[in-house]
mmCIF file with all atom_site columns, C-alpha atoms in Angstrom:
data_model
loop_
_atom_site.group_PDB
_atom_site.id
_atom_site.type_symbol
_atom_site.label_atom_id
_atom_site.label_alt_id
_atom_site.label_comp_id
_atom_site.label_asym_id
_atom_site.label_entity_id
_atom_site.label_seq_id
_atom_site.pdbx_PDB_ins_code
_atom_site.Cartn_x
_atom_site.Cartn_y
_atom_site.Cartn_z
_atom_site.occupancy
_atom_site.B_iso_or_equiv
_atom_site.pdbx_formal_charge
_atom_site.auth_seq_id
_atom_site.auth_comp_id
_atom_site.auth_asym_id
_atom_site.auth_atom_id
_atom_site.pdbx_PDB_model_num
ATOM 1   C CA . UNK A 1 1   ? 0.033   -0.334 0.167  1.00 47.00 ? 1   UNK A CA 1
ATOM 2   C CA . UNK A 1 2   ? 1.609   3.166  -0.748 1.00 74.00 ? 2   UNK A CA 1
ATOM 3   C CA . UNK A 1 3   ? 1.745   6.046  1.722  1.00 84.00 ? 3   UNK A CA 1
ATOM 4   C CA . UNK A 1 4   ? -1.360  7.416  3.088  1.00 94.00 ? 4   UNK A CA 1
ATOM 5   C CA . UNK A 1 5   ? -2.020  11.482 2.195  1.00 96.00 ? 5   UNK A CA 1
ATOM 6   C CA . UNK A 1 6   ? -4.851  13.333 3.929  1.00 96.00 ? 6   UNK A CA 1
ATOM 7   C CA . UNK A 1 7   ? -5.515  17.061 3.408  1.00 96.00 ? 7   UNK A CA 1
ATOM 8   C CA . UNK A 1 8   ? -7.552  19.326 7.256  1.00 95.00 ? 8   UNK A CA 1
ATOM 9   C CA . UNK A 1 9   ? -10.323 21.029 5.416  1.00 95.00 ? 9   UNK A CA 1
ATOM 10  C CA . UNK A 1 10  ? -12.690 24.226 6.932  1.00 93.00 ? 10  UNK A CA 1
ATOM 11  C CA . UNK A 1 11  ? -16.305 23.450 6.213  1.00 93.00 ? 11  UNK A CA 1
ATOM 12  C CA . UNK A 1 12  ? -19.452 24.133 5.842  1.00 91.00 ? 12  UNK A CA 1
ATOM 13  C CA . UNK A 1 13  ? -20.076 21.619 8.901  1.00 92.00 ? 13  UNK A CA 1
ATOM 14  C CA . UNK A 1 14  ? -16.404 22.172 10.824 1.00 92.00 ? 14  UNK A CA 1
ATOM 15  C CA . UNK A 1 15  ? -13.104 20.973 10.031 1.00 94.00 ? 15  UNK A CA 1
ATOM 16  C CA . UNK A 1 16  ? -12.537 17.551 8.715  1.00 95.00 ? 16  UNK A CA 1
ATOM 17  C CA . UNK A 1 17  ? -9.439  15.244 7.590  1.00 95.00 ? 17  UNK A CA 1
ATOM 18  C CA . UNK A 1 18  ? -9.776  13.796 4.443  1.00 97.00 ? 18  UNK A CA 1
ATOM 19  C CA . UNK A 1 19  ? -7.631  10.602 3.942  1.00 96.00 ? 19  UNK A CA 1
ATOM 20  C CA . UNK A 1 20  ? -6.952  8.779  1.123  1.00 96.00 ? 20  UNK A CA 1
ATOM 21  C CA . UNK A 1 21  ? -4.225  6.210  -0.158 1.00 95.00 ? 21  UNK A CA 1
ATOM 22  C CA . UNK A 1 22  ? -3.889  4.553  -3.425 1.00 92.00 ? 22  UNK A CA 1
ATOM 23  C CA . UNK A 1 23  ? -7.518  2.537  -2.723 1.00 94.00 ? 23  UNK A CA 1
ATOM 24  C CA . UNK A 1 24  ? -8.845  5.685  -2.787 1.00 96.00 ? 24  UNK A CA 1
ATOM 25  C CA . UNK A 1 25  ? -10.447 7.197  0.276  1.00 97.00 ? 25  UNK A CA 1
ATOM 26  C CA . UNK A 1 26  ? -10.836 5.379  3.000  1.00 96.00 ? 26  UNK A CA 1
ATOM 27  C CA . UNK A 1 27  ? -11.545 8.529  5.743  1.00 95.00 ? 27  UNK A CA 1
ATOM 28  C CA . UNK A 1 28  ? -13.389 12.000 7.051  1.00 96.00 ? 28  UNK A CA 1
ATOM 29  C CA . UNK A 1 29  ? -12.895 12.309 10.287 1.00 94.00 ? 29  UNK A CA 1
ATOM 30  C CA . UNK A 1 30  ? -14.762 15.011 12.264 1.00 93.00 ? 30  UNK A CA 1
ATOM 31  C CA . UNK A 1 31  ? -11.848 17.280 13.605 1.00 90.00 ? 31  UNK A CA 1
ATOM 32  C CA . UNK A 1 32  ? -13.556 18.760 17.054 1.00 79.00 ? 32  UNK A CA 1
ATOM 33  C CA . UNK A 1 33  ? -10.729 18.705 18.475 1.00 71.00 ? 33  UNK A CA 1
ATOM 34  C CA . UNK A 1 34  ? -7.564  18.172 17.402 1.00 73.00 ? 34  UNK A CA 1
ATOM 35  C CA . UNK A 1 35  ? -6.434  14.559 16.867 1.00 77.00 ? 35  UNK A CA 1
ATOM 36  C CA . UNK A 1 36  ? -3.151  13.471 16.406 1.00 85.00 ? 36  UNK A CA 1
ATOM 37  C CA . UNK A 1 37  ? -1.568  13.379 12.169 1.00 87.00 ? 37  UNK A CA 1
ATOM 38  C CA . UNK A 1 38  ? -0.302  9.389  12.474 1.00 87.00 ? 38  UNK A CA 1
ATOM 39  C CA . UNK A 1 39  ? 2.902   9.575  11.428 1.00 89.00 ? 39  UNK A CA 1
ATOM 40  C CA . UNK A 1 40  ? 3.221   7.858  8.391  1.00 91.00 ? 40  UNK A CA 1
ATOM 41  C CA . UNK A 1 41  ? 0.825   10.115 6.328  1.00 92.00 ? 41  UNK A CA 1
ATOM 42  C CA . UNK A 1 42  ? 1.609   12.896 4.110  1.00 93.00 ? 42  UNK A CA 1
ATOM 43  C CA . UNK A 1 43  ? -0.033  16.278 4.200  1.00 94.00 ? 43  UNK A CA 1
ATOM 44  C CA . UNK A 1 44  ? -0.879  16.700 0.552  1.00 93.00 ? 44  UNK A CA 1
ATOM 45  C CA . UNK A 1 45  ? -3.998  18.602 -0.446 1.00 93.00 ? 45  UNK A CA 1
ATOM 46  C CA . UNK A 1 46  ? -3.266  17.772 -4.618 1.00 93.00 ? 46  UNK A CA 1
ATOM 47  C CA . UNK A 1 47  ? -4.206  13.978 -4.493 1.00 93.00 ? 47  UNK A CA 1
ATOM 48  C CA . UNK A 1 48  ? -7.228  14.945 -2.264 1.00 96.00 ? 48  UNK A CA 1
ATOM 49  C CA . UNK A 1 49  ? -8.221  17.029 -5.414 1.00 96.00 ? 49  UNK A CA 1
ATOM 50  C CA . UNK A 1 50  ? -11.318 15.326 -6.663 1.00 97.00 ? 50  UNK A CA 1
ATOM 51  C CA . UNK A 1 51  ? -12.550 14.518 -3.174 1.00 97.00 ? 51  UNK A CA 1
ATOM 52  C CA . UNK A 1 52  ? -12.434 18.337 -1.857 1.00 97.00 ? 52  UNK A CA 1
ATOM 53  C CA . UNK A 1 53  ? -13.849 19.366 -5.504 1.00 97.00 ? 53  UNK A CA 1
ATOM 54  C CA . UNK A 1 54  ? -17.205 17.013 -5.384 1.00 97.00 ? 54  UNK A CA 1
ATOM 55  C CA . UNK A 1 55  ? -17.485 18.344 -1.754 1.00 97.00 ? 55  UNK A CA 1
ATOM 56  C CA . UNK A 1 56  ? -17.372 22.045 -2.337 1.00 95.00 ? 56  UNK A CA 1
ATOM 57  C CA . UNK A 1 57  ? -19.940 21.396 -5.138 1.00 95.00 ? 57  UNK A CA 1
ATOM 58  C CA . UNK A 1 58  ? -22.130 19.125 -2.812 1.00 95.00 ? 58  UNK A CA 1
ATOM 59  C CA . UNK A 1 59  ? -22.702 21.849 0.246  1.00 94.00 ? 59  UNK A CA 1
ATOM 60  C CA . UNK A 1 60  ? -23.240 24.405 -2.626 1.00 91.00 ? 60  UNK A CA 1
ATOM 61  C CA . UNK A 1 61  ? -26.151 22.349 -3.350 1.00 90.00 ? 61  UNK A CA 1
ATOM 62  C CA . UNK A 1 62  ? -24.833 21.448 -7.091 1.00 92.00 ? 62  UNK A CA 1
ATOM 63  C CA . UNK A 1 63  ? -23.942 17.908 -6.436 1.00 94.00 ? 63  UNK A CA 1
ATOM 64  C CA . UNK A 1 64  ? -26.147 14.659 -5.506 1.00 95.00 ? 64  UNK A CA 1
ATOM 65  C CA . UNK A 1 65  ? -23.822 12.055 -6.221 1.00 94.00 ? 65  UNK A CA 1
ATOM 66  C CA . UNK A 1 66  ? -20.293 11.803 -5.359 1.00 97.00 ? 66  UNK A CA 1
ATOM 67  C CA . UNK A 1 67  ? -18.213 9.586  -8.175 1.00 96.00 ? 67  UNK A CA 1
ATOM 68  C CA . UNK A 1 68  ? -15.695 9.207  -5.601 1.00 97.00 ? 68  UNK A CA 1
ATOM 69  C CA . UNK A 1 69  ? -13.385 6.070  -5.164 1.00 96.00 ? 69  UNK A CA 1
ATOM 70  C CA . UNK A 1 70  ? -14.637 4.307  -1.913 1.00 97.00 ? 70  UNK A CA 1
ATOM 71  C CA . UNK A 1 71  ? -12.148 2.247  -0.019 1.00 96.00 ? 71  UNK A CA 1
ATOM 72  C CA . UNK A 1 72  ? -13.433 2.199  3.935  1.00 96.00 ? 72  UNK A CA 1
ATOM 73  C CA . UNK A 1 73  ? -11.746 -0.909 5.643  1.00 95.00 ? 73  UNK A CA 1
ATOM 74  C CA . UNK A 1 74  ? -15.079 -2.816 7.605  1.00 96.00 ? 74  UNK A CA 1
ATOM 75  C CA . UNK A 1 75  ? -15.750 -6.371 8.125  1.00 96.00 ? 75  UNK A CA 1
ATOM 76  C CA . UNK A 1 76  ? -17.987 -7.663 5.175  1.00 95.00 ? 76  UNK A CA 1
ATOM 77  C CA . UNK A 1 77  ? -21.265 -6.293 7.249  1.00 95.00 ? 77  UNK A CA 1
ATOM 78  C CA . UNK A 1 78  ? -20.070 -3.289 7.611  1.00 96.00 ? 78  UNK A CA 1
ATOM 79  C CA . UNK A 1 79  ? -19.189 -3.280 3.892  1.00 96.00 ? 79  UNK A CA 1
ATOM 80  C CA . UNK A 1 80  ? -22.593 -4.499 3.069  1.00 95.00 ? 80  UNK A CA 1
ATOM 81  C CA . UNK A 1 81  ? -24.490 -1.452 5.261  1.00 96.00 ? 81  UNK A CA 1
ATOM 82  C CA . UNK A 1 82  ? -22.900 0.618  4.048  1.00 97.00 ? 82  UNK A CA 1
ATOM 83  C CA . UNK A 1 83  ? -23.126 -0.190 -0.169 1.00 96.00 ? 83  UNK A CA 1
ATOM 84  C CA . UNK A 1 84  ? -26.632 -0.142 0.768  1.00 96.00 ? 84  UNK A CA 1
ATOM 85  C CA . UNK A 1 85  ? -26.438 3.547  2.063  1.00 96.00 ? 85  UNK A CA 1
ATOM 86  C CA . UNK A 1 86  ? -24.688 4.819  -0.537 1.00 96.00 ? 86  UNK A CA 1
ATOM 87  C CA . UNK A 1 87  ? -28.203 4.217  -2.417 1.00 96.00 ? 87  UNK A CA 1
ATOM 88  C CA . UNK A 1 88  ? -29.951 6.033  -0.189 1.00 96.00 ? 88  UNK A CA 1
ATOM 89  C CA . UNK A 1 89  ? -31.402 8.672  -2.820 1.00 95.00 ? 89  UNK A CA 1
ATOM 90  C CA . UNK A 1 90  ? -30.437 11.898 -2.254 1.00 95.00 ? 90  UNK A CA 1
ATOM 91  C CA . UNK A 1 91  ? -33.001 14.483 0.057  1.00 92.00 ? 91  UNK A CA 1
ATOM 92  C CA . UNK A 1 92  ? -34.620 10.670 1.374  1.00 93.00 ? 92  UNK A CA 1
ATOM 93  C CA . UNK A 1 93  ? -34.694 9.432  4.958  1.00 94.00 ? 93  UNK A CA 1
ATOM 94  C CA . UNK A 1 94  ? -35.183 5.684  5.527  1.00 94.00 ? 94  UNK A CA 1
ATOM 95  C CA . UNK A 1 95  ? -35.546 4.073  9.044  1.00 93.00 ? 95  UNK A CA 1
ATOM 96  C CA . UNK A 1 96  ? -32.716 1.498  10.935 1.00 92.00 ? 96  UNK A CA 1
ATOM 97  C CA . UNK A 1 97  ? -35.412 -0.875 10.136 1.00 92.00 ? 97  UNK A CA 1
ATOM 98  C CA . UNK A 1 98  ? -36.113 -0.397 6.348  1.00 94.00 ? 98  UNK A CA 1
ATOM 99  C CA . UNK A 1 99  ? -32.084 -0.668 6.476  1.00 95.00 ? 99  UNK A CA 1
ATOM 100 C CA . UNK A 1 100 ? -32.109 -3.450 8.207  1.00 94.00 ? 100 UNK A CA 1
ATOM 101 C CA . UNK A 1 101 ? -34.781 -4.954 5.385  1.00 95.00 ? 101 UNK A CA 1
ATOM 102 C CA . UNK A 1 102 ? -32.550 -4.194 2.525  1.00 94.00 ? 102 UNK A CA 1
ATOM 103 C CA . UNK A 1 103 ? -28.746 -5.676 4.365  1.00 93.00 ? 103 UNK A CA 1
ATOM 104 C CA . UNK A 1 104 ? -31.063 -8.419 3.867  1.00 93.00 ? 104 UNK A CA 1
ATOM 105 C CA . UNK A 1 105 ? -31.996 -9.166 7.531  1.00 90.00 ? 105 UNK A CA 1
ATOM 106 C CA . UNK A 1 106 ? -34.776 -7.573 9.119  1.00 90.00 ? 106 UNK A CA 1
ATOM 107 C CA . UNK A 1 107 ? -34.241 -8.159 12.822 1.00 90.00 ? 107 UNK A CA 1
ATOM 108 C CA . UNK A 1 108 ? -30.763 -6.792 12.521 1.00 89.00 ? 108 UNK A CA 1
ATOM 109 C CA . UNK A 1 109 ? -31.151 -3.058 13.445 1.00 88.00 ? 109 UNK A CA 1
ATOM 110 C CA . UNK A 1 110 ? -28.931 -2.425 15.930 1.00 89.00 ? 110 UNK A CA 1
ATOM 111 C CA . UNK A 1 111 ? -26.403 -4.098 13.973 1.00 92.00 ? 111 UNK A CA 1
ATOM 112 C CA . UNK A 1 112 ? -26.771 -1.678 11.738 1.00 93.00 ? 112 UNK A CA 1
ATOM 113 C CA . UNK A 1 113 ? -27.404 1.368  13.874 1.00 91.00 ? 113 UNK A CA 1
ATOM 114 C CA . UNK A 1 114 ? -23.857 -0.176 15.310 1.00 92.00 ? 114 UNK A CA 1
ATOM 115 C CA . UNK A 1 115 ? -22.461 -0.207 11.551 1.00 94.00 ? 115 UNK A CA 1
ATOM 116 C CA . UNK A 1 116 ? -24.147 2.783  10.705 1.00 92.00 ? 116 UNK A CA 1
ATOM 117 C CA . UNK A 1 117 ? -22.297 4.429  13.800 1.00 91.00 ? 117 UNK A CA 1
ATOM 118 C CA . UNK A 1 118 ? -18.599 3.873  12.146 1.00 94.00 ? 118 UNK A CA 1
ATOM 119 C CA . UNK A 1 119 ? -18.921 4.055  8.265  1.00 96.00 ? 119 UNK A CA 1
ATOM 120 C CA . UNK A 1 120 ? -15.436 5.533  8.387  1.00 96.00 ? 120 UNK A CA 1
ATOM 121 C CA . UNK A 1 121 ? -16.564 8.475  4.918  1.00 97.00 ? 121 UNK A CA 1
ATOM 122 C CA . UNK A 1 122 ? -19.994 10.200 6.005  1.00 96.00 ? 122 UNK A CA 1
ATOM 123 C CA . UNK A 1 123 ? -21.328 12.804 4.238  1.00 96.00 ? 123 UNK A CA 1
ATOM 124 C CA . UNK A 1 124 ? -20.067 10.917 0.947  1.00 97.00 ? 124 UNK A CA 1
ATOM 125 C CA . UNK A 1 125 ? -21.623 7.191  2.359  1.00 97.00 ? 125 UNK A CA 1
ATOM 126 C CA . UNK A 1 126 ? -25.688 8.944  3.370  1.00 96.00 ? 126 UNK A CA 1
ATOM 127 C CA . UNK A 1 127 ? -24.977 7.936  6.847  1.00 95.00 ? 127 UNK A CA 1
ATOM 128 C CA . UNK A 1 128 ? -26.644 10.848 7.938  1.00 95.00 ? 128 UNK A CA 1
ATOM 129 C CA . UNK A 1 129 ? -30.003 9.525  5.748  1.00 95.00 ? 129 UNK A CA 1
ATOM 130 C CA . UNK A 1 130 ? -30.926 7.076  8.702  1.00 94.00 ? 130 UNK A CA 1
ATOM 131 C CA . UNK A 1 131 ? -33.689 7.811  11.741 1.00 91.00 ? 131 UNK A CA 1
ATOM 132 C CA . UNK A 1 132 ? -35.294 6.902  13.286 1.00 86.00 ? 132 UNK A CA 1
ATOM 133 C CA . UNK A 1 133 ? -38.387 4.703  13.033 1.00 82.00 ? 133 UNK A CA 1
ATOM 134 C CA . UNK A 1 134 ? -40.398 7.609  14.384 1.00 83.00 ? 134 UNK A CA 1
ATOM 135 C CA . UNK A 1 135 ? -38.767 10.028 11.491 1.00 81.00 ? 135 UNK A CA 1
ATOM 136 C CA . UNK A 1 136 ? -36.744 11.632 14.689 1.00 83.00 ? 136 UNK A CA 1
ATOM 137 C CA . UNK A 1 137 ? -33.031 12.293 14.201 1.00 84.00 ? 137 UNK A CA 1
ATOM 138 C CA . UNK A 1 138 ? -30.462 10.001 16.243 1.00 82.00 ? 138 UNK A CA 1
ATOM 139 C CA . UNK A 1 139 ? -27.392 9.931  16.807 1.00 79.00 ? 139 UNK A CA 1
ATOM 140 C CA . UNK A 1 140 ? -24.528 11.313 14.001 1.00 83.00 ? 140 UNK A CA 1
ATOM 141 C CA . UNK A 1 141 ? -20.970 11.312 14.426 1.00 80.00 ? 141 UNK A CA 1
ATOM 142 C CA . UNK A 1 142 ? -20.746 14.821 13.727 1.00 82.00 ? 142 UNK A CA 1
ATOM 143 C CA . UNK A 1 143 ? -23.336 15.001 16.289 1.00 85.00 ? 143 UNK A CA 1
ATOM 144 C CA . UNK A 1 144 ? -26.836 16.151 15.786 1.00 88.00 ? 144 UNK A CA 1
ATOM 145 C CA . UNK A 1 145 ? -26.664 20.109 14.550 1.00 90.00 ? 145 UNK A CA 1
ATOM 146 C CA . UNK A 1 146 ? -24.251 18.254 11.256 1.00 90.00 ? 146 UNK A CA 1
ATOM 147 C CA . UNK A 1 147 ? -27.413 15.924 10.845 1.00 92.00 ? 147 UNK A CA 1
ATOM 148 C CA . UNK A 1 148 ? -29.777 18.887 10.865 1.00 91.00 ? 148 UNK A CA 1
ATOM 149 C CA . UNK A 1 149 ? -27.592 21.283 8.148  1.00 91.00 ? 149 UNK A CA 1
ATOM 150 C CA . UNK A 1 150 ? -27.028 17.667 6.330  1.00 93.00 ? 150 UNK A CA 1
ATOM 151 C CA . UNK A 1 151 ? -30.679 16.625 5.595  1.00 93.00 ? 151 UNK A CA 1
ATOM 152 C CA . UNK A 1 152 ? -31.573 20.101 5.833  1.00 90.00 ? 152 UNK A CA 1
ATOM 153 C CA . UNK A 1 153 ? -29.278 20.991 2.595  1.00 90.00 ? 153 UNK A CA 1
ATOM 154 C CA . UNK A 1 154 ? -30.292 17.880 0.763  1.00 93.00 ? 154 UNK A CA 1
ATOM 155 C CA . UNK A 1 155 ? -33.724 18.987 1.313  1.00 88.00 ? 155 UNK A CA 1
ATOM 156 C CA . UNK A 1 156 ? -33.313 22.718 -0.138 1.00 81.00 ? 156 UNK A CA 1
ATOM 157 C CA . UNK A 1 157 ? -33.766 24.234 2.319  1.00 70.00 ? 157 UNK A CA 1
ATOM 158 C CA . UNK A 1 158 ? -30.254 25.319 3.171  1.00 61.00 ? 158 UNK A CA 1
ATOM 159 C CA . UNK A 1 159 ? -27.084 26.246 1.343  1.00 57.00 ? 159 UNK A CA 1
ATOM 160 C CA . UNK A 1 160 ? -24.252 25.563 3.357  1.00 57.00 ? 160 UNK A CA 1
ATOM 161 C CA . UNK A 1 161 ? -22.043 27.411 1.075  1.00 49.00 ? 161 UNK A CA 1
#
């Protein structure tokens, strides 16, 4: 594996760290506090140019579907959940129960919730589009205010850029 590269950016939902390597985009981290960079990574915005471009378009309300090479690391179950998340259309939401059905195990709502919560590439793998069965927003790695902003952006109720 080639050396991972990263870039820290300011975004409309707060500071983010993007991490990629030759396999594709590996992570997007919400930087609520100063997070130490892995010593083996190199800071290289140019290597993440296309990801940065597509994120800018998304936050401006001009991009509904990302076209990036993603390389999240997880179990086969997690990968299956994250794959299904990518199929939720822009501006729509589903419940954890519905997501469990889509991964082929309708009784796995809690496991699906855990996989959703461990999504390493939020925003692009749209875990923010999963809500409680009662229609209420539930946990989000970046915090519920960010989840609300992303959903409002996708419903065209908010412009972030």
